[in-house]
Structures are given as C-alpha cells and as structure tokens.
Amino acid sequence: MREVLDTIFCALGGRHGEQSAKRLTSLPGDFVHVGSGTFIEVDESQHFTSFRLLTLDRYPVDAHLGFDIDAYRSLCHAWEERSDKYRKSKAAIGFGAGGRQRQRAYHDALRDLVAPAMGHPPVIRAAAPDRDGVAAYKRVRDRLHKM
C-alpha cells in the first residue's frame, strides 16, 4: 500500500519534506470495536469533497473496504461543491496553506488502506453528510452486527 498511498499523497499536492518532519502521533478515529479490532468512522459532509473523490479513484480495485466505494463516490459528487468550501483556507502540515481538506482526504485513505494491510478488519464508514446519526447507523447496522 506504500506506493498507492504515495501516489495519493502526491496527487493531493502533499509535501514529503513537511510530512516526514511531523511529530509521530497516532491517527485518532471515531470508534473502535475492541472485540474485533474494527475501526468505525462517521463521515460528516466535510469528508465528501473533490479531494476525497480523488483518493477513492486511486484505490486498488481489490482494496478490502468496509463501505461501498461507489456510494461514497456518489456522495462526493453530490456534496463536493458545498464541502470543498469547508475550512478552505485552513493550513495543514504536509499540505500547506489551504491544505486541511487534502489532509483529511489523505488521512481517510490512510485509515482505509492501512488497517486491512496490517491485518485488521476493514474500516467501517458510516456516511452522515446530513448529520443524521440515526440514518447513518441504519445504513451500516448489518455490517456492525456481524462484528
């Protein structure tokens, strides 16, 4: 996955020098199901940007994912105009001025691709662009109950 992630990083305009100079910290997530070691992420509208679409389009076809990648692509198309404006000017280490959205997209890809590569179950993603947690849970509950 290293090559895939580097391709994604470069496509997002990532800056290798800044990224490698960052202090090493764990990448926090929303939830972990301890029994299975499954990471669960709740994705609000700011996760559905043109930058996230760019990452999804670079995933290997055989990537082991805990969400429907085509549904996520559709959500990116539906929300990108609005979501691309969210914190548009916020800087991020490794991505420069206005890089926060690109950093978020990279971190999402990092979670999605690295967890299974390290022997963990795929990340379960609950899409909640409208911030409706009940509806998001209903869309993923079958996968959650199988853990």
mmCIF file of N, CA and C in Angstrom:
data_model
loop_
_atom_site.group_PDB
_atom_site.id
_atom_site.type_symbol
_atom_site.label_atom_id
_atom_site.label_comp_id
_atom_site.label_asym_id
_atom_site.label_seq_id
_atom_site.Cartn_x
_atom_site.Cartn_y
_atom_site.Cartn_z
ATOM 1 N N MET A 1 0.814 -1.212 0.000
ATOM 2 C CA MET A 1 0.000 0.000 0.000
ATOM 3 C C MET A 1 0.852 1.269 0.000
ATOM 4 N N ARG A 2 2.128 1.109 0.301
ATOM 5 C CA ARG A 2 3.000 2.284 0.369
ATOM 6 C C ARG A 2 2.985 3.063 -0.944
ATOM 7 N N GLU A 3 3.094 2.361 -2.080
ATOM 8 C CA GLU A 3 3.116 3.041 -3.380
ATOM 9 C C GLU A 3 1.784 3.720 -3.668
ATOM 10 N N VAL A 4 0.692 3.033 -3.348
ATOM 11 C CA VAL A 4 -0.646 3.609 -3.567
ATOM 12 C C VAL A 4 -0.801 4.873 -2.735
ATOM 13 N N LEU A 5 -0.421 4.806 -1.467
ATOM 14 C CA LEU A 5 -0.544 5.971 -0.594
ATOM 15 C C LEU A 5 0.359 7.120 -1.039
ATOM 16 N N ASP A 6 1.531 6.800 -1.553
ATOM 17 C CA ASP A 6 2.408 7.857 -2.058
ATOM 18 C C ASP A 6 1.802 8.507 -3.298
ATOM 19 N N THR A 7 1.197 7.702 -4.159
ATOM 20 C CA THR A 7 0.521 8.244 -5.341
ATOM 21 C C THR A 7 -0.609 9.184 -4.919
ATOM 22 N N ILE A 8 -1.383 8.771 -3.933
ATOM 23 C CA ILE A 8 -2.480 9.601 -3.422
ATOM 24 C C ILE A 8 -1.927 10.882 -2.803
ATOM 25 N N PHE A 9 -0.887 10.744 -1.980
ATOM 26 C CA PHE A 9 -0.270 11.897 -1.322
ATOM 27 C C PHE A 9 0.194 12.926 -2.349
ATOM 28 N N CYS A 10 0.876 12.451 -3.372
ATOM 29 C CA CYS A 10 1.377 13.358 -4.422
ATOM 30 C C CYS A 10 0.232 13.987 -5.215
ATOM 31 N N ALA A 11 -0.799 13.205 -5.521
ATOM 32 C CA ALA A 11 -1.946 13.725 -6.273
ATOM 33 C C ALA A 11 -2.666 14.825 -5.482
ATOM 34 N N LEU A 12 -2.597 14.744 -4.150
ATOM 35 C CA LEU A 12 -3.215 15.757 -3.297
ATOM 36 C C LEU A 12 -2.312 16.970 -3.069
ATOM 37 N N GLY A 13 -1.137 16.944 -3.675
ATOM 38 C CA GLY A 13 -0.205 18.058 -3.505
ATOM 39 C C GLY A 13 0.547 18.006 -2.199
ATOM 40 N N GLY A 14 0.693 16.801 -1.647
ATOM 41 C CA GLY A 14 1.396 16.645 -0.381
ATOM 42 C C GLY A 14 2.867 17.019 -0.501
ATOM 43 N N ARG A 15 3.421 17.460 0.597
ATOM 44 C CA ARG A 15 4.812 17.894 0.660
ATOM 45 C C ARG A 15 5.592 16.889 1.510
ATOM 46 N N HIS A 16 6.384 16.062 0.842
ATOM 47 C CA HIS A 16 7.100 14.994 1.532
ATOM 48 C C HIS A 16 7.978 15.506 2.676
ATOM 49 N N GLY A 17 8.701 16.594 2.460
ATOM 50 C CA GLY A 17 9.596 17.122 3.486
ATOM 51 C C GLY A 17 8.855 17.493 4.759
ATOM 52 N N GLU A 18 7.747 18.205 4.611
ATOM 53 C CA GLU A 18 6.942 18.588 5.777
ATOM 54 C C GLU A 18 6.340 17.361 6.453
ATOM 55 N N GLN A 19 5.865 16.441 5.652
ATOM 56 C CA GLN A 19 5.213 15.250 6.193
ATOM 57 C C GLN A 19 6.200 14.411 7.001
ATOM 58 N N SER A 20 7.381 14.220 6.472
ATOM 59 C CA SER A 20 8.363 13.385 7.165
ATOM 60 C C SER A 20 8.930 14.067 8.411
ATOM 61 N N ALA A 21 8.821 15.398 8.493
ATOM 62 C CA ALA A 21 9.320 16.125 9.655
ATOM 63 C C ALA A 21 8.277 16.226 10.779
ATOM 64 N N LYS A 22 7.047 15.771 10.511
ATOM 65 C CA LYS A 22 5.991 15.850 11.529
ATOM 66 C C LYS A 22 6.324 14.954 12.715
ATOM 67 N N ARG A 23 5.859 15.369 13.868
ATOM 68 C CA ARG A 23 5.985 14.543 15.071
ATOM 69 C C ARG A 23 5.082 13.321 14.886
ATOM 70 N N LEU A 24 5.590 12.151 15.217
ATOM 71 C CA LEU A 24 4.808 10.927 15.070
ATOM 72 C C LEU A 24 3.771 10.826 16.179
ATOM 73 N N THR A 25 2.528 10.747 15.782
ATOM 74 C CA THR A 25 1.425 10.554 16.722
ATOM 75 C C THR A 25 0.455 9.574 16.087
ATOM 76 N N SER A 26 -0.371 8.977 16.918
ATOM 77 C CA SER A 26 -1.374 8.074 16.355
ATOM 78 C C SER A 26 -2.450 8.898 15.658
ATOM 79 N N LEU A 27 -3.070 8.289 14.677
ATOM 80 C CA LEU A 27 -4.127 8.951 13.933
ATOM 81 C C LEU A 27 -5.449 8.605 14.608
ATOM 82 N N PRO A 28 -6.041 9.565 15.317
ATOM 83 C CA PRO A 28 -7.261 9.246 16.063
ATOM 84 C C PRO A 28 -8.420 8.929 15.121
ATOM 85 N N GLY A 29 -9.327 8.144 15.623
ATOM 86 C CA GLY A 29 -10.521 7.794 14.861
ATOM 87 C C GLY A 29 -11.747 8.035 15.717
ATOM 88 N N ASP A 30 -12.900 7.701 15.178
ATOM 89 C CA ASP A 30 -14.150 7.931 15.906
ATOM 90 C C ASP A 30 -14.429 6.827 16.929
ATOM 91 N N PHE A 31 -14.434 5.567 16.481
ATOM 92 C CA PHE A 31 -14.742 4.447 17.367
ATOM 93 C C PHE A 31 -13.883 3.244 17.015
ATOM 94 N N VAL A 32 -13.685 2.373 17.995
ATOM 95 C CA VAL A 32 -13.039 1.087 17.772
ATOM 96 C C VAL A 32 -13.891 0.029 18.452
ATOM 97 N N HIS A 33 -14.241 -1.014 17.716
ATOM 98 C CA HIS A 33 -14.912 -2.165 18.310
ATOM 99 C C HIS A 33 -13.794 -3.061 18.835
ATOM 100 N N VAL A 34 -13.621 -3.065 20.151
ATOM 101 C CA VAL A 34 -12.476 -3.712 20.768
ATOM 102 C C VAL A 34 -12.431 -5.210 20.461
ATOM 103 N N GLY A 35 -13.578 -5.874 20.514
ATOM 104 C CA GLY A 35 -13.613 -7.321 20.296
ATOM 105 C C GLY A 35 -13.054 -7.764 18.958
ATOM 106 N N SER A 36 -13.309 -6.992 17.924
ATOM 107 C CA SER A 36 -12.855 -7.375 16.579
ATOM 108 C C SER A 36 -11.691 -6.528 16.074
ATOM 109 N N GLY A 37 -11.399 -5.426 16.779
ATOM 110 C CA GLY A 37 -10.350 -4.526 16.313
ATOM 111 C C GLY A 37 -10.774 -3.711 15.104
ATOM 112 N N THR A 38 -12.076 -3.545 14.926
ATOM 113 C CA THR A 38 -12.611 -2.808 13.779
ATOM 114 C C THR A 38 -12.717 -1.320 14.091
ATOM 115 N N PHE A 39 -12.177 -0.510 13.199
ATOM 116 C CA PHE A 39 -12.312 0.942 13.311
ATOM 117 C C PHE A 39 -13.617 1.358 12.640
ATOM 118 N N ILE A 40 -14.327 2.277 13.278
ATOM 119 C CA ILE A 40 -15.602 2.768 12.750
ATOM 120 C C ILE A 40 -15.499 4.280 12.657
ATOM 121 N N GLU A 41 -15.749 4.802 11.467
ATOM 122 C CA GLU A 41 -15.672 6.237 11.219
ATOM 123 C C GLU A 41 -17.045 6.763 10.808
ATOM 124 N N VAL A 42 -17.425 7.899 11.375
ATOM 125 C CA VAL A 42 -18.651 8.588 10.992
ATOM 126 C C VAL A 42 -18.224 9.779 10.148
ATOM 127 N N ASP A 43 -18.660 9.798 8.910
ATOM 128 C CA ASP A 43 -18.230 10.821 7.967
ATOM 129 C C ASP A 43 -19.321 11.859 7.729
ATOM 130 N N GLU A 44 -19.050 13.074 8.241
ATOM 131 C CA GLU A 44 -19.952 14.186 8.003
ATOM 132 C C GLU A 44 -19.634 14.786 6.634
ATOM 133 N N SER A 45 -20.332 15.846 6.287
ATOM 134 C CA SER A 45 -20.227 16.417 4.934
ATOM 135 C C SER A 45 -18.808 16.808 4.545
ATOM 136 N N GLN A 46 -17.974 17.242 5.505
ATOM 137 C CA GLN A 46 -16.621 17.685 5.148
ATOM 138 C C GLN A 46 -15.735 16.548 4.635
ATOM 139 N N HIS A 47 -16.203 15.305 4.736
ATOM 140 C CA HIS A 47 -15.458 14.168 4.195
ATOM 141 C C HIS A 47 -15.803 13.897 2.723
ATOM 142 N N PHE A 48 -16.787 14.572 2.209
ATOM 143 C CA PHE A 48 -17.235 14.317 0.832
ATOM 144 C C PHE A 48 -16.863 15.491 -0.068
ATOM 145 N N THR A 49 -15.575 15.533 -0.403
ATOM 146 C CA THR A 49 -15.016 16.628 -1.192
ATOM 147 C C THR A 49 -14.451 16.094 -2.503
ATOM 148 N N SER A 50 -14.046 17.009 -3.351
ATOM 149 C CA SER A 50 -13.378 16.607 -4.591
ATOM 150 C C SER A 50 -12.048 15.924 -4.262
ATOM 151 N N PHE A 51 -11.439 16.286 -3.138
ATOM 152 C CA PHE A 51 -10.173 15.676 -2.735
ATOM 153 C C PHE A 51 -10.390 14.229 -2.292
ATOM 154 N N ARG A 52 -11.482 13.979 -1.593
ATOM 155 C CA ARG A 52 -11.789 12.601 -1.184
ATOM 156 C C ARG A 52 -12.087 11.754 -2.415
ATOM 157 N N LEU A 53 -12.791 12.323 -3.378
ATOM 158 C CA LEU A 53 -13.063 11.612 -4.627
ATOM 159 C C LEU A 53 -11.753 11.253 -5.326
ATOM 160 N N LEU A 54 -10.807 12.176 -5.328
ATOM 161 C CA LEU A 54 -9.505 11.917 -5.928
ATOM 162 C C LEU A 54 -8.838 10.698 -5.274
ATOM 163 N N THR A 55 -8.946 10.587 -3.945
ATOM 164 C CA THR A 55 -8.339 9.436 -3.264
ATOM 165 C C THR A 55 -9.059 8.149 -3.634
ATOM 166 N N LEU A 56 -10.381 8.180 -3.590
ATOM 167 C CA LEU A 56 -11.163 6.969 -3.884
ATOM 168 C C LEU A 56 -10.881 6.449 -5.286
ATOM 169 N N ASP A 57 -10.686 7.360 -6.219
ATOM 170 C CA ASP A 57 -10.418 6.967 -7.605
ATOM 171 C C ASP A 57 -9.038 6.334 -7.772
ATOM 172 N N ARG A 58 -8.205 6.416 -6.758
ATOM 173 C CA ARG A 58 -6.869 5.827 -6.831
ATOM 174 C C ARG A 58 -6.726 4.559 -5.975
ATOM 175 N N TYR A 59 -7.820 4.118 -5.359
ATOM 176 C CA TYR A 59 -7.772 2.882 -4.580
ATOM 177 C C TYR A 59 -7.604 1.693 -5.521
ATOM 178 N N PRO A 60 -6.851 0.693 -5.086
ATOM 179 C CA PRO A 60 -6.747 -0.524 -5.904
ATOM 180 C C PRO A 60 -8.125 -1.177 -6.025
ATOM 181 N N VAL A 61 -8.398 -1.764 -7.173
ATOM 182 C CA VAL A 61 -9.713 -2.396 -7.385
ATOM 183 C C VAL A 61 -9.983 -3.494 -6.371
ATOM 184 N N ASP A 62 -8.940 -4.138 -5.878
ATOM 185 C CA ASP A 62 -9.124 -5.233 -4.931
ATOM 186 C C ASP A 62 -8.963 -4.789 -3.475
ATOM 187 N N ALA A 63 -9.032 -3.485 -3.206
ATOM 188 C CA ALA A 63 -8.909 -2.987 -1.831
ATOM 189 C C ALA A 63 -10.041 -3.565 -0.982
ATOM 190 N N HIS A 64 -9.684 -4.008 0.215
ATOM 191 C CA HIS A 64 -10.647 -4.598 1.152
ATOM 192 C C HIS A 64 -11.260 -3.451 1.962
ATOM 193 N N LEU A 65 -12.491 -3.070 1.620
ATOM 194 C CA LEU A 65 -13.130 -1.903 2.228
ATOM 195 C C LEU A 65 -14.374 -2.292 3.010
ATOM 196 N N GLY A 66 -14.679 -1.521 4.031
ATOM 197 C CA GLY A 66 -15.865 -1.747 4.853
ATOM 198 C C GLY A 66 -16.974 -0.768 4.522
ATOM 199 N N PHE A 67 -16.999 -0.300 3.295
ATOM 200 C CA PHE A 67 -18.036 0.623 2.837
ATOM 201 C C PHE A 67 -18.156 0.474 1.327
ATOM 202 N N ASP A 68 -19.246 0.973 0.796
ATOM 203 C CA ASP A 68 -19.499 0.905 -0.643
ATOM 204 C C ASP A 68 -18.801 2.089 -1.317
ATOM 205 N N ILE A 69 -17.709 1.798 -2.008
ATOM 206 C CA ILE A 69 -16.897 2.858 -2.611
ATOM 207 C C ILE A 69 -17.683 3.642 -3.666
ATOM 208 N N ASP A 70 -18.555 2.979 -4.402
ATOM 209 C CA ASP A 70 -19.348 3.702 -5.403
ATOM 210 C C ASP A 70 -20.349 4.646 -4.753
ATOM 211 N N ALA A 71 -20.919 4.234 -3.634
ATOM 212 C CA ALA A 71 -21.830 5.126 -2.899
ATOM 213 C C ALA A 71 -21.055 6.334 -2.379
ATOM 214 N N TYR A 72 -19.824 6.121 -1.929
ATOM 215 C CA TYR A 72 -19.001 7.230 -1.446
ATOM 216 C C TYR A 72 -18.620 8.167 -2.591
ATOM 217 N N ARG A 73 -18.335 7.607 -3.747
ATOM 218 C CA ARG A 73 -18.054 8.467 -4.913
ATOM 219 C C ARG A 73 -19.274 9.335 -5.228
ATOM 220 N N SER A 74 -20.449 8.730 -5.198
ATOM 221 C CA SER A 74 -21.692 9.480 -5.469
ATOM 222 C C SER A 74 -21.892 10.587 -4.441
ATOM 223 N N LEU A 75 -21.621 10.281 -3.181
ATOM 224 C CA LEU A 75 -21.753 11.312 -2.146
ATOM 225 C C LEU A 75 -20.751 12.447 -2.353
ATOM 226 N N CYS A 76 -19.559 12.111 -2.796
ATOM 227 C CA CYS A 76 -18.566 13.164 -3.091
ATOM 228 C C CYS A 76 -19.071 14.074 -4.208
ATOM 229 N N HIS A 77 -19.634 13.472 -5.252
ATOM 230 C CA HIS A 77 -20.181 14.287 -6.355
ATOM 231 C C HIS A 77 -21.327 15.171 -5.867
ATOM 232 N N ALA A 78 -22.169 14.614 -4.995
ATOM 233 C CA ALA A 78 -23.341 15.360 -4.513
ATOM 234 C C ALA A 78 -22.957 16.494 -3.560
ATOM 235 N N TRP A 79 -21.910 16.311 -2.767
ATOM 236 C CA TRP A 79 -21.570 17.263 -1.716
ATOM 237 C C TRP A 79 -20.339 18.125 -1.999
ATOM 238 N N GLU A 80 -19.558 17.799 -3.022
ATOM 239 C CA GLU A 80 -18.266 18.476 -3.189
ATOM 240 C C GLU A 80 -18.360 19.995 -3.345
ATOM 241 N N GLU A 81 -19.351 20.486 -4.047
ATOM 242 C CA GLU A 81 -19.442 21.935 -4.231
ATOM 243 C C GLU A 81 -19.546 22.650 -2.888
ATOM 244 N N ARG A 82 -20.371 22.107 -2.007
ATOM 245 C CA ARG A 82 -20.544 22.701 -0.679
ATOM 246 C C ARG A 82 -19.357 22.373 0.228
ATOM 247 N N SER A 83 -18.956 21.111 0.250
ATOM 248 C CA SER A 83 -17.927 20.659 1.180
ATOM 249 C C SER A 83 -16.540 21.179 0.839
ATOM 250 N N ASP A 84 -16.271 21.435 -0.423
ATOM 251 C CA ASP A 84 -14.961 21.982 -0.800
ATOM 252 C C ASP A 84 -14.732 23.372 -0.201
ATOM 253 N N LYS A 85 -15.793 24.033 0.221
ATOM 254 C CA LYS A 85 -15.674 25.364 0.820
ATOM 255 C C LYS A 85 -15.384 25.305 2.323
ATOM 256 N N TYR A 86 -15.614 24.138 2.933
ATOM 257 C CA TYR A 86 -15.452 23.986 4.378
ATOM 258 C C TYR A 86 -13.979 24.100 4.762
ATOM 259 N N ARG A 87 -13.649 25.087 5.580
ATOM 260 C CA ARG A 87 -12.275 25.341 6.037
ATOM 261 C C ARG A 87 -11.280 25.390 4.881
ATOM 262 N N LYS A 88 -11.734 25.974 3.798
ATOM 263 C CA LYS A 88 -10.937 26.042 2.573
ATOM 264 C C LYS A 88 -9.580 26.701 2.771
ATOM 265 N N SER A 89 -9.497 27.669 3.655
ATOM 266 C CA SER A 89 -8.244 28.408 3.821
ATOM 267 C C SER A 89 -7.367 27.869 4.949
ATOM 268 N N LYS A 90 -7.827 26.848 5.671
ATOM 269 C CA LYS A 90 -7.060 26.335 6.816
ATOM 270 C C LYS A 90 -5.839 25.551 6.349
ATOM 271 N N ALA A 91 -4.690 25.911 6.896
ATOM 272 C CA ALA A 91 -3.427 25.244 6.557
ATOM 273 C C ALA A 91 -3.328 23.894 7.257
ATOM 274 N N ALA A 92 -2.475 23.025 6.719
ATOM 275 C CA ALA A 92 -2.223 21.723 7.328
ATOM 276 C C ALA A 92 -0.783 21.306 7.039
ATOM 277 N N ILE A 93 -0.098 20.844 8.064
ATOM 278 C CA ILE A 93 1.279 20.384 7.885
ATOM 279 C C ILE A 93 1.290 19.251 6.864
ATOM 280 N N GLY A 94 2.192 19.353 5.934
ATOM 281 C CA GLY A 94 2.299 18.338 4.891
ATOM 282 C C GLY A 94 1.513 18.685 3.638
ATOM 283 N N PHE A 95 0.609 19.687 3.764
ATOM 284 C CA PHE A 95 -0.230 20.060 2.631
ATOM 285 C C PHE A 95 -0.298 21.568 2.413
ATOM 286 N N GLY A 96 0.332 22.335 3.277
ATOM 287 C CA GLY A 96 0.440 23.773 3.079
ATOM 288 C C GLY A 96 -0.825 24.565 3.339
ATOM 289 N N ALA A 97 -0.791 25.816 2.863
ATOM 290 C CA ALA A 97 -1.922 26.727 3.026
ATOM 291 C C ALA A 97 -3.140 26.157 2.314
ATOM 292 N N GLY A 98 -4.271 26.212 2.982
ATOM 293 C CA GLY A 98 -5.500 25.680 2.395
ATOM 294 C C GLY A 98 -5.485 24.167 2.249
ATOM 295 N N GLY A 99 -4.636 23.504 3.007
ATOM 296 C CA GLY A 99 -4.462 22.061 2.832
ATOM 297 C C GLY A 99 -5.258 21.163 3.752
ATOM 298 N N ARG A 100 -6.080 21.730 4.631
ATOM 299 C CA ARG A 100 -6.789 20.893 5.606
ATOM 300 C C ARG A 100 -7.690 19.854 4.932
ATOM 301 N N GLN A 101 -8.394 20.227 3.888
ATOM 302 C CA GLN A 101 -9.281 19.267 3.207
ATOM 303 C C GLN A 101 -8.482 18.145 2.555
ATOM 304 N N ARG A 102 -7.340 18.495 1.972
ATOM 305 C CA ARG A 102 -6.497 17.474 1.350
ATOM 306 C C ARG A 102 -5.898 16.555 2.403
ATOM 307 N N GLN A 103 -5.534 17.117 3.563
ATOM 308 C CA GLN A 103 -5.014 16.305 4.660
ATOM 309 C C GLN A 103 -6.086 15.329 5.155
ATOM 310 N N ARG A 104 -7.320 15.810 5.312
ATOM 311 C CA ARG A 104 -8.415 14.937 5.766
ATOM 312 C C ARG A 104 -8.629 13.796 4.774
ATOM 313 N N ALA A 105 -8.626 14.116 3.500
ATOM 314 C CA ALA A 105 -8.820 13.081 2.476
ATOM 315 C C ALA A 105 -7.695 12.045 2.536
ATOM 316 N N TYR A 106 -6.467 12.517 2.744
ATOM 317 C CA TYR A 106 -5.330 11.597 2.848
ATOM 318 C C TYR A 106 -5.451 10.718 4.091
ATOM 319 N N HIS A 107 -5.815 11.312 5.218
ATOM 320 C CA HIS A 107 -5.962 10.529 6.446
ATOM 321 C C HIS A 107 -7.067 9.480 6.306
ATOM 322 N N ASP A 108 -8.152 9.821 5.639
ATOM 323 C CA ASP A 108 -9.208 8.832 5.401
ATOM 324 C C ASP A 108 -8.669 7.677 4.559
ATOM 325 N N ALA A 109 -7.920 7.995 3.518
ATOM 326 C CA ALA A 109 -7.339 6.951 2.668
ATOM 327 C C ALA A 109 -6.343 6.117 3.462
ATOM 328 N N LEU A 110 -5.561 6.764 4.291
ATOM 329 C CA LEU A 110 -4.583 6.063 5.121
ATOM 330 C C LEU A 110 -5.281 5.034 6.011
ATOM 331 N N ARG A 111 -6.348 5.450 6.683
ATOM 332 C CA ARG A 111 -7.099 4.508 7.522
ATOM 333 C C ARG A 111 -7.659 3.357 6.692
ATOM 334 N N ASP A 112 -8.303 3.709 5.570
ATOM 335 C CA ASP A 112 -8.967 2.695 4.739
ATOM 336 C C ASP A 112 -8.005 1.633 4.231
ATOM 337 N N LEU A 113 -6.834 2.050 3.794
ATOM 338 C CA LEU A 113 -5.924 1.131 3.119
ATOM 339 C C LEU A 113 -4.936 0.449 4.053
ATOM 340 N N VAL A 114 -4.542 1.116 5.129
ATOM 341 C CA VAL A 114 -3.537 0.543 6.010
ATOM 342 C C VAL A 114 -4.131 -0.462 6.999
ATOM 343 N N ALA A 115 -5.317 -0.195 7.528
ATOM 344 C CA ALA A 115 -5.893 -1.115 8.527
ATOM 345 C C ALA A 115 -5.930 -2.561 8.003
ATOM 346 N N PRO A 116 -6.539 -2.828 6.831
ATOM 347 C CA PRO A 116 -6.545 -4.214 6.343
ATOM 348 C C PRO A 116 -5.144 -4.738 6.003
ATOM 349 N N ALA A 117 -4.268 -3.858 5.519
ATOM 350 C CA ALA A 117 -2.904 -4.278 5.180
ATOM 351 C C ALA A 117 -2.133 -4.716 6.424
ATOM 352 N N MET A 118 -2.562 -4.221 7.597
ATOM 353 C CA MET A 118 -1.897 -4.586 8.847
ATOM 354 C C MET A 118 -2.638 -5.702 9.580
ATOM 355 N N GLY A 119 -3.587 -6.345 8.897
ATOM 356 C CA GLY A 119 -4.280 -7.482 9.490
ATOM 357 C C GLY A 119 -5.535 -7.146 10.264
ATOM 358 N N HIS A 120 -5.951 -5.890 10.245
ATOM 359 C CA HIS A 120 -7.192 -5.503 10.914
ATOM 360 C C HIS A 120 -8.357 -5.643 9.940
ATOM 361 N N PRO A 121 -9.569 -5.739 10.464
ATOM 362 C CA PRO A 121 -10.738 -5.710 9.571
ATOM 363 C C PRO A 121 -10.798 -4.360 8.857
ATOM 364 N N PRO A 122 -11.503 -4.293 7.738
ATOM 365 C CA PRO A 122 -11.623 -3.004 7.047
ATOM 366 C C PRO A 122 -12.362 -1.980 7.901
ATOM 367 N N VAL A 123 -12.035 -0.720 7.682
ATOM 368 C CA VAL A 123 -12.692 0.382 8.383
ATOM 369 C C VAL A 123 -14.146 0.440 7.935
ATOM 370 N N ILE A 124 -15.048 0.465 8.911
ATOM 371 C CA ILE A 124 -16.472 0.642 8.620
ATOM 372 C C ILE A 124 -16.731 2.141 8.591
ATOM 373 N N ARG A 125 -17.296 2.615 7.494
ATOM 374 C CA ARG A 125 -17.605 4.036 7.360
ATOM 375 C C ARG A 125 -19.118 4.227 7.343
ATOM 376 N N ALA A 126 -19.578 5.125 8.211
ATOM 377 C CA ALA A 126 -20.994 5.475 8.276
ATOM 378 C C ALA A 126 -21.136 6.880 7.700
ATOM 379 N N ALA A 127 -21.716 6.967 6.528
ATOM 380 C CA ALA A 127 -21.887 8.261 5.869
ATOM 381 C C ALA A 127 -23.018 9.043 6.529
ATOM 382 N N ALA A 128 -22.680 10.233 7.021
ATOM 383 C CA ALA A 128 -23.671 11.098 7.665
ATOM 384 C C ALA A 128 -23.491 12.539 7.193
ATOM 385 N N PRO A 129 -23.519 12.771 5.861
ATOM 386 C CA PRO A 129 -23.290 14.132 5.380
ATOM 387 C C PRO A 129 -24.358 15.120 5.855
ATOM 388 N N ASP A 130 -25.540 14.596 6.150
ATOM 389 C CA ASP A 130 -26.632 15.445 6.631
ATOM 390 C C ASP A 130 -26.662 15.521 8.154
ATOM 391 N N ARG A 131 -25.656 14.906 8.788
ATOM 392 C CA ARG A 131 -25.508 14.863 10.253
ATOM 393 C C ARG A 131 -26.659 14.118 10.930
ATOM 394 N N ASP A 132 -27.259 13.171 10.242
ATOM 395 C CA ASP A 132 -28.325 12.345 10.797
ATOM 396 C C ASP A 132 -27.723 11.011 11.232
ATOM 397 N N GLY A 133 -27.343 10.936 12.506
ATOM 398 C CA GLY A 133 -26.691 9.751 13.037
ATOM 399 C C GLY A 133 -27.562 8.514 13.018
ATOM 400 N N VAL A 134 -28.854 8.670 13.246
ATOM 401 C CA VAL A 134 -29.770 7.524 13.243
ATOM 402 C C VAL A 134 -29.817 6.902 11.854
ATOM 403 N N ALA A 135 -29.964 7.725 10.834
ATOM 404 C CA ALA A 135 -29.997 7.215 9.457
ATOM 405 C C ALA A 135 -28.660 6.592 9.076
ATOM 406 N N ALA A 136 -27.552 7.201 9.504
ATOM 407 C CA ALA A 136 -26.227 6.653 9.201
ATOM 408 C C ALA A 136 -26.070 5.279 9.832
ATOM 409 N N TYR A 137 -26.515 5.143 11.080
ATOM 410 C CA TYR A 137 -26.437 3.842 11.754
ATOM 411 C C TYR A 137 -27.275 2.791 11.013
ATOM 412 N N LYS A 138 -28.474 3.154 10.614
ATOM 413 C CA LYS A 138 -29.342 2.197 9.911
ATOM 414 C C LYS A 138 -28.695 1.704 8.623
ATOM 415 N N ARG A 139 -27.942 2.567 7.954
ATOM 416 C CA ARG A 139 -27.301 2.169 6.700
ATOM 417 C C ARG A 139 -26.146 1.181 6.909
ATOM 418 N N VAL A 140 -25.535 1.173 8.089
ATOM 419 C CA VAL A 140 -24.394 0.286 8.312
ATOM 420 C C VAL A 140 -24.635 -0.768 9.389
ATOM 421 N N ARG A 141 -25.810 -0.813 9.973
ATOM 422 C CA ARG A 141 -26.012 -1.696 11.126
ATOM 423 C C ARG A 141 -25.797 -3.168 10.832
ATOM 424 N N ASP A 142 -26.125 -3.630 9.645
ATOM 425 C CA ASP A 142 -25.894 -5.055 9.345
ATOM 426 C C ASP A 142 -24.408 -5.389 9.437
ATOM 427 N N ARG A 143 -23.555 -4.521 8.898
ATOM 428 C CA ARG A 143 -22.106 -4.752 8.990
ATOM 429 C C ARG A 143 -21.639 -4.668 10.433
ATOM 430 N N LEU A 144 -22.214 -3.759 11.217
ATOM 431 C CA LEU A 144 -21.810 -3.617 12.606
ATOM 432 C C LEU A 144 -22.222 -4.838 13.438
ATOM 433 N N HIS A 145 -23.388 -5.371 13.174
ATOM 434 C CA HIS A 145 -23.867 -6.527 13.936
ATOM 435 C C HIS A 145 -23.058 -7.790 13.639
ATOM 436 N N LYS A 146 -22.402 -7.841 12.505
ATOM 437 C CA LYS A 146 -21.599 -9.018 12.144
ATOM 438 C C LYS A 146 -20.238 -9.019 12.818
ATOM 439 N N MET A 147 -19.868 -7.925 13.505
ATOM 440 C CA MET A 147 -18.539 -7.828 14.125
ATOM 441 C C MET A 147 -18.475 -8.694 15.370
#
